[in-house]
Short mmCIF file of C-alpha atoms and ligand atoms in Angstrom, two decimals:
data_model
loop_
_atom_site.label_atom_id
_atom_site.label_comp_id
_atom_site.label_asym_id
_atom_site.label_seq_id
_atom_site.Cartn_x
_atom_site.Cartn_y
_atom_site.Cartn_z
CA MET A 1 11.08 -4.56 18.89
CA ALA A 2 12.37 -2.97 22.13
CA VAL A 3 13.61 0.12 20.26
CA LEU A 4 10.38 0.71 18.31
CA PRO A 5 8.83 3.45 20.58
CA LEU A 6 11.89 5.68 20.00
CA PHE A 7 11.58 5.49 16.26
CA LEU A 8 7.85 6.14 16.50
CA CYS A 9 8.40 9.34 18.40
CA SER A 10 11.11 10.66 16.04
CA SER A 11 9.14 10.04 12.90
CA LEU A 12 5.73 11.23 13.97
CA VAL A 13 4.32 13.61 11.35
CA PHE A 14 1.72 16.17 12.45
CA LEU A 15 -0.65 17.25 9.74
CA SER A 16 -3.03 19.32 11.68
CA SER A 17 -3.50 21.72 8.76
CA VAL A 18 -5.15 18.96 6.77
CA VAL A 19 -8.59 18.86 8.37
CA ALA A 20 -11.46 18.07 6.04
CA GLN A 21 -11.20 15.93 2.84
CA GLN A 22 -14.19 15.12 0.67
CA GLY A 23 -16.66 15.28 3.70
CA LEU A 24 -14.32 13.34 6.03
CA GLN A 25 -13.07 14.85 9.22
CA ASN A 26 -10.44 14.22 11.87
CA GLY A 27 -11.82 12.35 14.80
CA PHE A 28 -15.19 11.57 13.26
CA TYR A 29 -15.83 8.96 16.04
CA SER A 30 -14.61 11.06 18.96
CA SER A 31 -17.99 11.16 20.52
CA SER A 32 -19.88 8.29 18.86
CA CYS A 33 -17.14 5.73 19.48
CA PRO A 34 -14.27 7.33 21.45
CA LYS A 35 -12.20 4.07 21.47
CA ALA A 36 -12.61 3.40 17.67
CA GLU A 37 -9.06 4.44 16.68
CA ALA A 38 -7.41 2.92 19.82
CA THR A 39 -9.18 -0.40 19.12
CA VAL A 40 -7.93 -0.56 15.55
CA LYS A 41 -4.44 0.26 16.69
CA SER A 42 -4.25 -2.39 19.43
CA THR A 43 -5.74 -4.93 17.01
CA VAL A 44 -3.24 -4.22 14.34
CA GLN A 45 -0.47 -4.25 16.98
CA ALA A 46 -1.48 -7.64 18.23
CA HIS A 47 -1.50 -9.22 14.79
CA PHE A 48 1.74 -7.39 13.82
CA ASN A 49 3.42 -8.85 17.00
CA ARG A 50 2.64 -12.39 15.74
CA ASP A 51 3.42 -11.61 12.06
CA PRO A 52 5.14 -8.25 11.16
CA THR A 53 4.68 -8.95 7.43
CA LEU A 54 0.93 -8.20 7.88
CA ALA A 55 1.83 -4.52 7.95
CA ALA A 56 2.61 -4.61 4.21
CA GLY A 57 -0.51 -6.61 3.64
CA LEU A 58 -2.79 -4.08 5.28
CA LEU A 59 -1.18 -1.14 3.59
CA ARG A 60 -1.75 -2.80 0.16
CA LEU A 61 -5.26 -3.75 1.10
CA HIS A 62 -6.22 -0.14 1.68
CA PHE A 63 -4.67 0.84 -1.72
CA HIS A 64 -6.63 -1.80 -3.56
CA ASP A 65 -9.84 -0.80 -1.84
CA CYS A 66 -9.37 2.89 -2.75
CA PHE A 67 -8.65 2.31 -6.45
CA VAL A 68 -11.89 0.37 -7.11
CA GLN A 69 -15.21 2.06 -6.19
CA GLY A 70 -13.24 4.41 -3.89
CA CYS A 71 -12.23 3.75 -0.31
CA ASP A 72 -15.45 2.02 0.72
CA GLY A 73 -14.49 -1.42 1.92
CA SER A 74 -15.61 -2.98 -1.41
CA VAL A 75 -12.39 -5.06 -1.43
CA LEU A 76 -13.41 -6.90 1.81
CA ILE A 77 -16.67 -8.46 0.38
CA THR A 78 -16.49 -12.14 -0.36
CA GLY A 79 -18.28 -13.90 -3.19
CA ALA A 80 -17.41 -15.41 -6.54
CA SER A 81 -17.94 -12.20 -8.49
CA ALA A 82 -16.67 -9.79 -5.78
CA GLU A 83 -13.71 -7.54 -6.16
CA ARG A 84 -11.63 -9.64 -3.91
CA ASN A 85 -11.65 -12.46 -6.48
CA ALA A 86 -10.20 -10.36 -9.26
CA LEU A 87 -6.80 -11.49 -10.45
CA PRO A 88 -4.75 -8.49 -9.05
CA ASN A 89 -6.43 -9.12 -5.66
CA LEU A 90 -5.75 -12.77 -5.16
CA GLY A 91 -2.56 -12.10 -3.12
CA LEU A 92 -4.15 -9.58 -0.74
CA ARG A 93 -3.54 -10.33 2.96
CA GLY A 94 -4.67 -9.06 6.34
CA PHE A 95 -8.43 -9.51 6.05
CA GLU A 96 -8.46 -11.37 9.35
CA VAL A 97 -7.10 -8.26 11.04
CA ILE A 98 -9.85 -6.10 9.75
CA ASP A 99 -12.49 -8.74 10.68
CA ASP A 100 -11.05 -8.93 14.18
CA ALA A 101 -11.14 -5.10 14.69
CA LYS A 102 -14.64 -4.93 13.45
CA LYS A 103 -15.81 -7.66 15.81
CA GLN A 104 -14.44 -5.83 18.69
CA LEU A 105 -15.93 -2.50 17.49
CA GLU A 106 -19.33 -4.03 17.03
CA GLY A 107 -19.10 -5.03 20.77
CA LEU A 108 -18.16 -1.51 21.80
CA CYS A 109 -20.33 0.61 19.49
CA PRO A 110 -22.52 -1.50 17.28
CA GLY A 111 -23.21 -0.16 13.73
CA VAL A 112 -21.08 2.92 14.17
CA VAL A 113 -17.52 2.38 12.65
CA SER A 114 -17.29 1.57 8.96
CA CYS A 115 -15.09 -1.15 7.53
CA ALA A 116 -13.73 1.47 5.06
CA ASP A 117 -12.41 3.54 8.00
CA ILE A 118 -11.03 0.50 9.80
CA LEU A 119 -8.95 -0.15 6.63
CA ALA A 120 -7.65 3.35 6.42
CA LEU A 121 -6.76 3.42 10.09
CA ALA A 122 -5.13 0.02 9.91
CA ALA A 123 -2.98 1.19 6.94
CA ARG A 124 -1.72 4.16 8.92
CA ASP A 125 -1.07 2.01 12.04
CA SER A 126 0.86 -0.47 9.84
CA VAL A 127 3.19 2.13 8.53
CA ASP A 128 3.78 3.52 12.02
CA LEU A 129 4.57 0.06 13.31
CA SER A 130 7.08 -0.37 10.41
CA ASN A 131 9.08 2.62 11.76
CA GLY A 132 7.45 4.88 9.18
CA PRO A 133 5.51 8.16 9.72
CA SER A 134 2.24 8.52 11.42
CA TRP A 135 -0.59 10.90 10.51
CA THR A 136 -4.14 11.87 11.38
CA VAL A 137 -6.58 9.89 9.23
CA PRO A 138 -9.73 11.89 8.35
CA THR A 139 -12.64 9.52 9.03
CA GLY A 140 -16.32 9.26 8.38
CA ARG A 141 -16.26 6.95 5.30
CA ARG A 142 -19.32 4.77 4.64
CA ASP A 143 -19.20 1.21 3.32
CA GLY A 144 -20.11 0.62 -0.28
CA ARG A 145 -22.91 -1.67 -1.58
CA ILE A 146 -21.08 -2.75 -4.77
CA SER A 147 -18.17 -5.07 -5.14
CA SER A 148 -17.44 -6.37 -8.66
CA SER A 149 -14.36 -8.21 -9.84
CA SER A 150 -14.68 -6.72 -13.36
CA GLU A 151 -13.86 -3.28 -12.03
CA ALA A 152 -10.38 -4.27 -10.73
CA SER A 153 -8.80 -3.34 -14.06
CA ASN A 154 -8.43 0.16 -12.58
CA LEU A 155 -5.55 -1.24 -10.63
CA PRO A 156 -2.00 -0.79 -11.91
CA SER A 157 -0.20 -3.81 -13.22
CA PRO A 158 3.58 -4.51 -12.44
CA ALA A 159 4.23 -4.52 -16.16
CA ASP A 160 2.69 -0.98 -16.74
CA SER A 161 4.82 1.67 -18.32
CA VAL A 162 5.09 5.03 -16.51
CA ALA A 163 2.58 6.48 -18.88
CA VAL A 164 0.01 3.91 -17.95
CA GLN A 165 0.78 4.23 -14.18
CA ARG A 166 0.52 7.97 -14.51
CA GLN A 167 -2.87 7.64 -16.31
CA LYS A 168 -4.27 5.22 -13.73
CA PHE A 169 -3.26 7.54 -10.83
CA ALA A 170 -4.40 10.61 -12.58
CA ALA A 171 -7.84 9.02 -13.04
CA LYS A 172 -8.05 9.03 -9.20
CA GLY A 173 -6.84 12.61 -8.82
CA LEU A 174 -3.21 11.65 -8.01
CA ASP A 175 -0.30 13.37 -9.82
CA ASP A 176 3.28 12.23 -10.52
CA LYS A 177 4.51 13.24 -6.99
CA ASP A 178 1.69 11.15 -5.45
CA LEU A 179 2.53 8.25 -7.77
CA VAL A 180 6.20 8.04 -6.84
CA THR A 181 5.50 8.75 -3.21
CA LEU A 182 2.85 6.18 -2.81
CA VAL A 183 4.66 3.48 -4.73
CA GLY A 184 7.37 4.17 -2.03
CA ALA A 185 5.06 1.80 0.03
CA HIS A 186 7.12 -0.90 -1.61
CA THR A 187 9.74 -0.07 0.98
CA ILE A 188 7.97 -2.84 2.82
CA GLY A 189 6.61 -6.14 1.81
CA GLN A 190 7.09 -8.86 -0.82
CA THR A 191 6.09 -10.05 -4.22
CA ASP A 192 5.54 -13.43 -5.81
CA CYS A 193 8.12 -14.47 -8.37
CA LEU A 194 5.13 -14.59 -10.77
CA PHE A 195 5.08 -10.75 -11.05
CA PHE A 196 8.65 -10.20 -12.14
CA ARG A 197 10.25 -13.49 -13.32
CA TYR A 198 9.51 -12.54 -16.94
CA ARG A 199 12.28 -9.85 -16.54
CA LEU A 200 14.92 -12.41 -15.65
CA TYR A 201 15.18 -14.72 -18.55
CA ASN A 202 13.65 -13.92 -21.92
CA PHE A 203 12.44 -10.41 -21.49
CA THR A 204 10.45 -9.05 -24.56
CA ALA A 205 11.73 -12.23 -26.40
CA THR A 206 15.26 -10.84 -26.62
CA GLY A 207 16.72 -13.99 -25.11
CA ASN A 208 18.18 -11.73 -22.39
CA ALA A 209 17.17 -10.24 -19.03
CA ASP A 210 15.63 -6.75 -18.72
CA PRO A 211 18.81 -4.65 -19.32
CA THR A 212 17.90 -2.16 -16.51
CA ILE A 213 18.38 -4.82 -13.82
CA ASN A 214 21.55 -4.49 -11.80
CA GLN A 215 23.71 -7.49 -12.46
CA ALA A 216 24.20 -8.46 -8.78
CA LEU A 217 20.41 -8.43 -8.21
CA LEU A 218 19.79 -10.40 -11.42
CA SER A 219 21.91 -13.20 -10.11
CA GLN A 220 20.12 -13.14 -6.73
CA LEU A 221 16.68 -13.02 -8.38
CA ARG A 222 17.45 -15.88 -10.74
CA ALA A 223 18.56 -17.98 -7.82
CA LEU A 224 15.30 -17.18 -5.95
CA CYS A 225 13.10 -17.63 -9.00
CA PRO A 226 14.50 -20.32 -11.33
CA PRO A 227 12.86 -20.73 -14.82
CA ASN A 228 10.66 -23.66 -13.71
CA GLY A 229 10.43 -22.97 -9.99
CA ASP A 230 7.50 -22.08 -7.84
CA VAL A 231 5.95 -18.82 -8.97
CA SER A 232 4.43 -18.17 -5.52
CA LYS A 233 7.93 -17.92 -3.90
CA ARG A 234 8.06 -14.56 -1.98
CA VAL A 235 10.81 -11.97 -2.63
CA ALA A 236 11.37 -8.68 -0.96
CA LEU A 237 10.32 -5.60 -2.93
CA ASP A 238 12.99 -3.51 -1.16
CA LYS A 239 16.17 -5.48 -1.21
CA ASP A 240 17.85 -5.79 2.28
CA SER A 241 15.26 -3.54 4.08
CA GLN A 242 11.87 -5.17 3.61
CA ALA A 243 10.57 -4.63 7.10
CA ASN A 244 11.63 -1.02 7.58
CA PHE A 245 9.64 1.86 6.16
CA ASP A 246 12.53 4.03 4.92
CA VAL A 247 14.01 5.60 1.72
CA SER A 248 16.14 2.56 0.73
CA PHE A 249 13.49 1.55 -1.90
CA PHE A 250 14.26 4.75 -3.81
CA LYS A 251 18.04 4.02 -3.64
CA ASN A 252 17.29 0.65 -5.01
CA VAL A 253 15.30 2.05 -7.84
CA ARG A 254 18.11 4.49 -8.65
CA ASP A 255 20.65 1.65 -8.62
CA GLY A 256 18.75 -0.77 -10.83
CA ASN A 257 17.58 -2.79 -7.88
CA GLY A 258 13.87 -2.33 -8.42
CA VAL A 259 12.28 -5.83 -8.48
CA LEU A 260 8.96 -5.01 -10.21
CA GLU A 261 9.23 -3.57 -13.75
CA SER A 262 6.80 -0.81 -12.86
CA ASP A 263 9.07 0.30 -9.94
CA GLN A 264 12.25 0.34 -12.02
CA ARG A 265 10.51 2.20 -14.89
CA LEU A 266 10.08 5.19 -12.42
CA TRP A 267 13.86 5.79 -13.01
CA GLY A 268 13.40 5.92 -16.87
CA ASP A 269 10.94 8.74 -17.04
CA ALA A 270 12.34 12.21 -16.47
CA ALA A 271 9.46 13.47 -14.26
CA THR A 272 9.22 10.51 -11.99
CA ARG A 273 12.98 10.18 -11.86
CA THR A 274 13.20 13.62 -10.28
CA TYR A 275 11.13 12.39 -7.35
CA VAL A 276 13.01 9.12 -6.97
CA GLN A 277 16.28 11.02 -6.99
CA ASN A 278 15.08 13.45 -4.44
CA TYR A 279 13.97 10.70 -2.05
CA ALA A 280 16.94 8.54 -2.64
CA GLY A 281 19.26 11.39 -1.70
CA SER A 282 17.55 12.24 1.58
CA ILE A 283 19.10 11.17 4.89
CA ARG A 284 17.09 9.97 7.63
CA GLY A 285 16.89 12.86 10.21
CA LEU A 286 16.59 16.35 8.76
CA LEU A 287 16.14 15.59 5.02
CA GLY A 288 14.67 12.12 5.55
CA LEU A 289 11.60 13.64 6.82
CA ARG A 290 10.52 14.58 3.29
CA PHE A 291 9.50 11.08 2.24
CA ASP A 292 7.87 10.63 5.55
CA LEU A 293 5.85 13.88 5.27
CA ASN A 294 5.03 13.54 1.61
CA PHE A 295 3.94 9.91 2.14
CA ALA A 296 1.56 10.98 4.80
CA LYS A 297 0.12 13.83 2.63
CA SER A 298 -0.27 11.48 -0.34
CA MET A 299 -1.89 8.74 1.77
CA ILE A 300 -4.51 11.26 2.96
CA LYS A 301 -5.29 12.08 -0.66
CA MET A 302 -5.46 8.38 -1.60
CA SER A 303 -7.57 7.56 1.43
CA SER A 304 -10.14 10.13 0.24
CA ILE A 305 -10.61 8.80 -3.26
CA GLU A 306 -14.47 8.69 -4.11
CA VAL A 307 -15.39 8.19 -0.47
CA LYS A 308 -19.05 7.76 0.51
CA THR A 309 -20.15 9.99 3.45
CA GLY A 310 -23.30 11.16 5.23
CA SER A 311 -26.21 8.93 4.27
CA GLN A 312 -24.48 7.16 1.33
CA GLY A 313 -23.73 3.49 1.61
CA GLU A 314 -23.99 1.76 4.88
CA ILE A 315 -22.19 0.77 8.05
CA ARG A 316 -21.58 -2.99 7.62
CA LYS A 317 -22.01 -5.31 10.55
CA ILE A 318 -19.56 -7.75 9.14
CA CYS A 319 -16.84 -6.43 6.82
CA SER A 320 -17.05 -9.33 4.42
CA GLN A 321 -20.78 -9.04 3.75
CA PHE A 322 -23.24 -6.34 2.81
CA ASN A 323 -26.00 -5.85 5.57
C1 LIG B 401 2.04 1.39 -10.11
C2 LIG B 401 1.53 1.10 -8.93
C3 LIG B 401 1.70 -0.23 -8.23
C4 LIG B 401 1.87 -1.49 -8.80
C5 LIG B 401 1.95 -1.91 -10.22
C6 LIG B 401 1.99 -2.43 -7.72
C7 LIG B 401 2.11 -3.81 -7.75
C8 LIG B 401 2.40 -4.60 -6.68
C9 LIG B 401 2.68 -5.99 -6.82
C10 LIG B 401 2.71 -6.77 -8.11
C11 LIG B 401 2.89 -6.48 -5.61
C12 LIG B 401 3.23 -7.96 -5.18
C13 LIG B 401 1.90 -8.62 -4.81
C14 LIG B 401 2.16 -10.10 -4.29
O1 LIG B 401 2.87 -10.81 -4.95
O2 LIG B 401 1.56 -10.42 -3.28
C15 LIG B 401 2.77 -5.37 -4.69
C16 LIG B 401 2.93 -5.49 -3.33
C17 LIG B 401 2.73 -4.44 -2.50
N1 LIG B 401 2.24 -3.23 -2.77
FE1 LIG B 401 2.08 -2.45 -4.64
N2 LIG B 401 1.85 -1.74 -6.45
C18 LIG B 401 1.68 -0.38 -6.81
C19 LIG B 401 1.42 0.67 -5.91
C20 LIG B 401 1.27 0.48 -4.59
C21 LIG B 401 0.68 1.57 -3.65
C22 LIG B 401 0.24 2.86 -4.07
C23 LIG B 401 0.71 0.93 -2.45
C24 LIG B 401 0.27 1.51 -1.11
C25 LIG B 401 0.20 2.87 -0.82
C26 LIG B 401 1.29 -0.45 -2.57
C27 LIG B 401 1.56 -1.26 -1.51
C28 LIG B 401 2.07 -2.49 -1.60
C29 LIG B 401 2.61 -3.21 -0.52
C30 LIG B 401 2.74 -2.75 0.93
C31 LIG B 401 3.02 -4.53 -1.02
C32 LIG B 401 3.54 -5.71 -0.29
C33 LIG B 401 2.36 -6.58 0.09
C34 LIG B 401 2.72 -7.84 0.87
O3 LIG B 401 3.91 -7.99 1.28
O4 LIG B 401 1.87 -8.68 1.12
N3 LIG B 401 1.54 -0.69 -3.86
N4 LIG B 401 2.46 -4.34 -5.42
C1 LIG B 402 12.80 -16.05 -26.38
O1 LIG B 402 11.35 -16.02 -26.70
C2 LIG B 402 11.21 -15.98 -28.18
C3 LIG B 402 9.71 -15.80 -28.45
O2 LIG B 402 8.88 -16.60 -27.70
C4 LIG B 402 11.73 -17.33 -28.76
O3 LIG B 402 11.62 -17.32 -30.14
C5 LIG B 402 13.20 -17.44 -28.38
O4 LIG B 402 13.66 -18.70 -28.80
C6 LIG B 402 13.36 -17.30 -26.84
N1 LIG B 402 14.85 -17.32 -26.56
C7 LIG B 402 15.40 -18.01 -25.55
C8 LIG B 402 16.84 -17.80 -25.41
O5 LIG B 402 14.69 -18.73 -24.84
#
């Protein structure tokens, strides 16, 4: 961890040209709660120091928030019929980090900082802490008043074809480039065996494994996820580089080392393959900045999906409950 600050400086991406998105603005809290962003950052840092895998959890949490009801904190609400209880959301992690940041912010400036913004900021800080890029997050989101598990079908499934992935992202205003770039988030984090074991043994009832899996990876994954083993066993999404936000995920997809079927399929479609190839070929340094830069740009787009601003929604007092 001692070398971290060096990496952070070298990979910082400035996006001052991106100022306003969907009614959001850079530094929305600069006068109403000047310490808002620093408080989120120090909270994420403290939790990350104890458990670095929370960075991946927080990044995914923001994605799942944005795809259902927009980026409005709807994923944070607890309750039997809430979004958080939908099948694709059962493995989400990092809620305690958001609750912790909110608690501190309610002490500093009560009723001012939305849970939706805390999530967007925490996702940015998590990427930064994982040696990835940093960017300015436009803020001013308001928290939603609806959270329903039945709406989580908007979320992509790991068995989705590229056509379906494309359609689900397009429905949120995100194109092929955004899709490939944002799925690059799988450069950090893990998956349960549950989500890919079907590829290893009797894929599409052929009796064989998914033929697109690299043979060496296939042996490793079979050892980690035996036919009758524990489906909740965790496996890295980015072989050999799961804690580092880098381009190795794209090299893995190129080489048949994608763990999720949806990730590997990005190599089988001509349009998405071009982006994978481009990122896989880049070297950290001069060309490596391209994934960093595009990730920051696409995150700002994703973070702006169907946001509520102005007098819409509310500013929750507790992130897991409506006021
Ligand atoms: C086609 C689109 C996508 C599909 C099908 C997909 C699917 C999945 C699945 C099945 C997992 C494993 C969950 C678990 O077992 O806990 C996962 C993990 C993850 N996803 Fe995605 N994902 C997609 C796009 C994204 C995007 C756009 C982001 C963020 C920008 C993202 C960030 C993550 C992260 C960071 C993890 C690791 C979480 C952890 O370690 O706790 N994913 N994804
Ligand atoms: C694969 O699945 C199909 C359909 O369920 C089944 O008929 C077949 O026997 C299975 N093959 C193996 C090798 O398990």
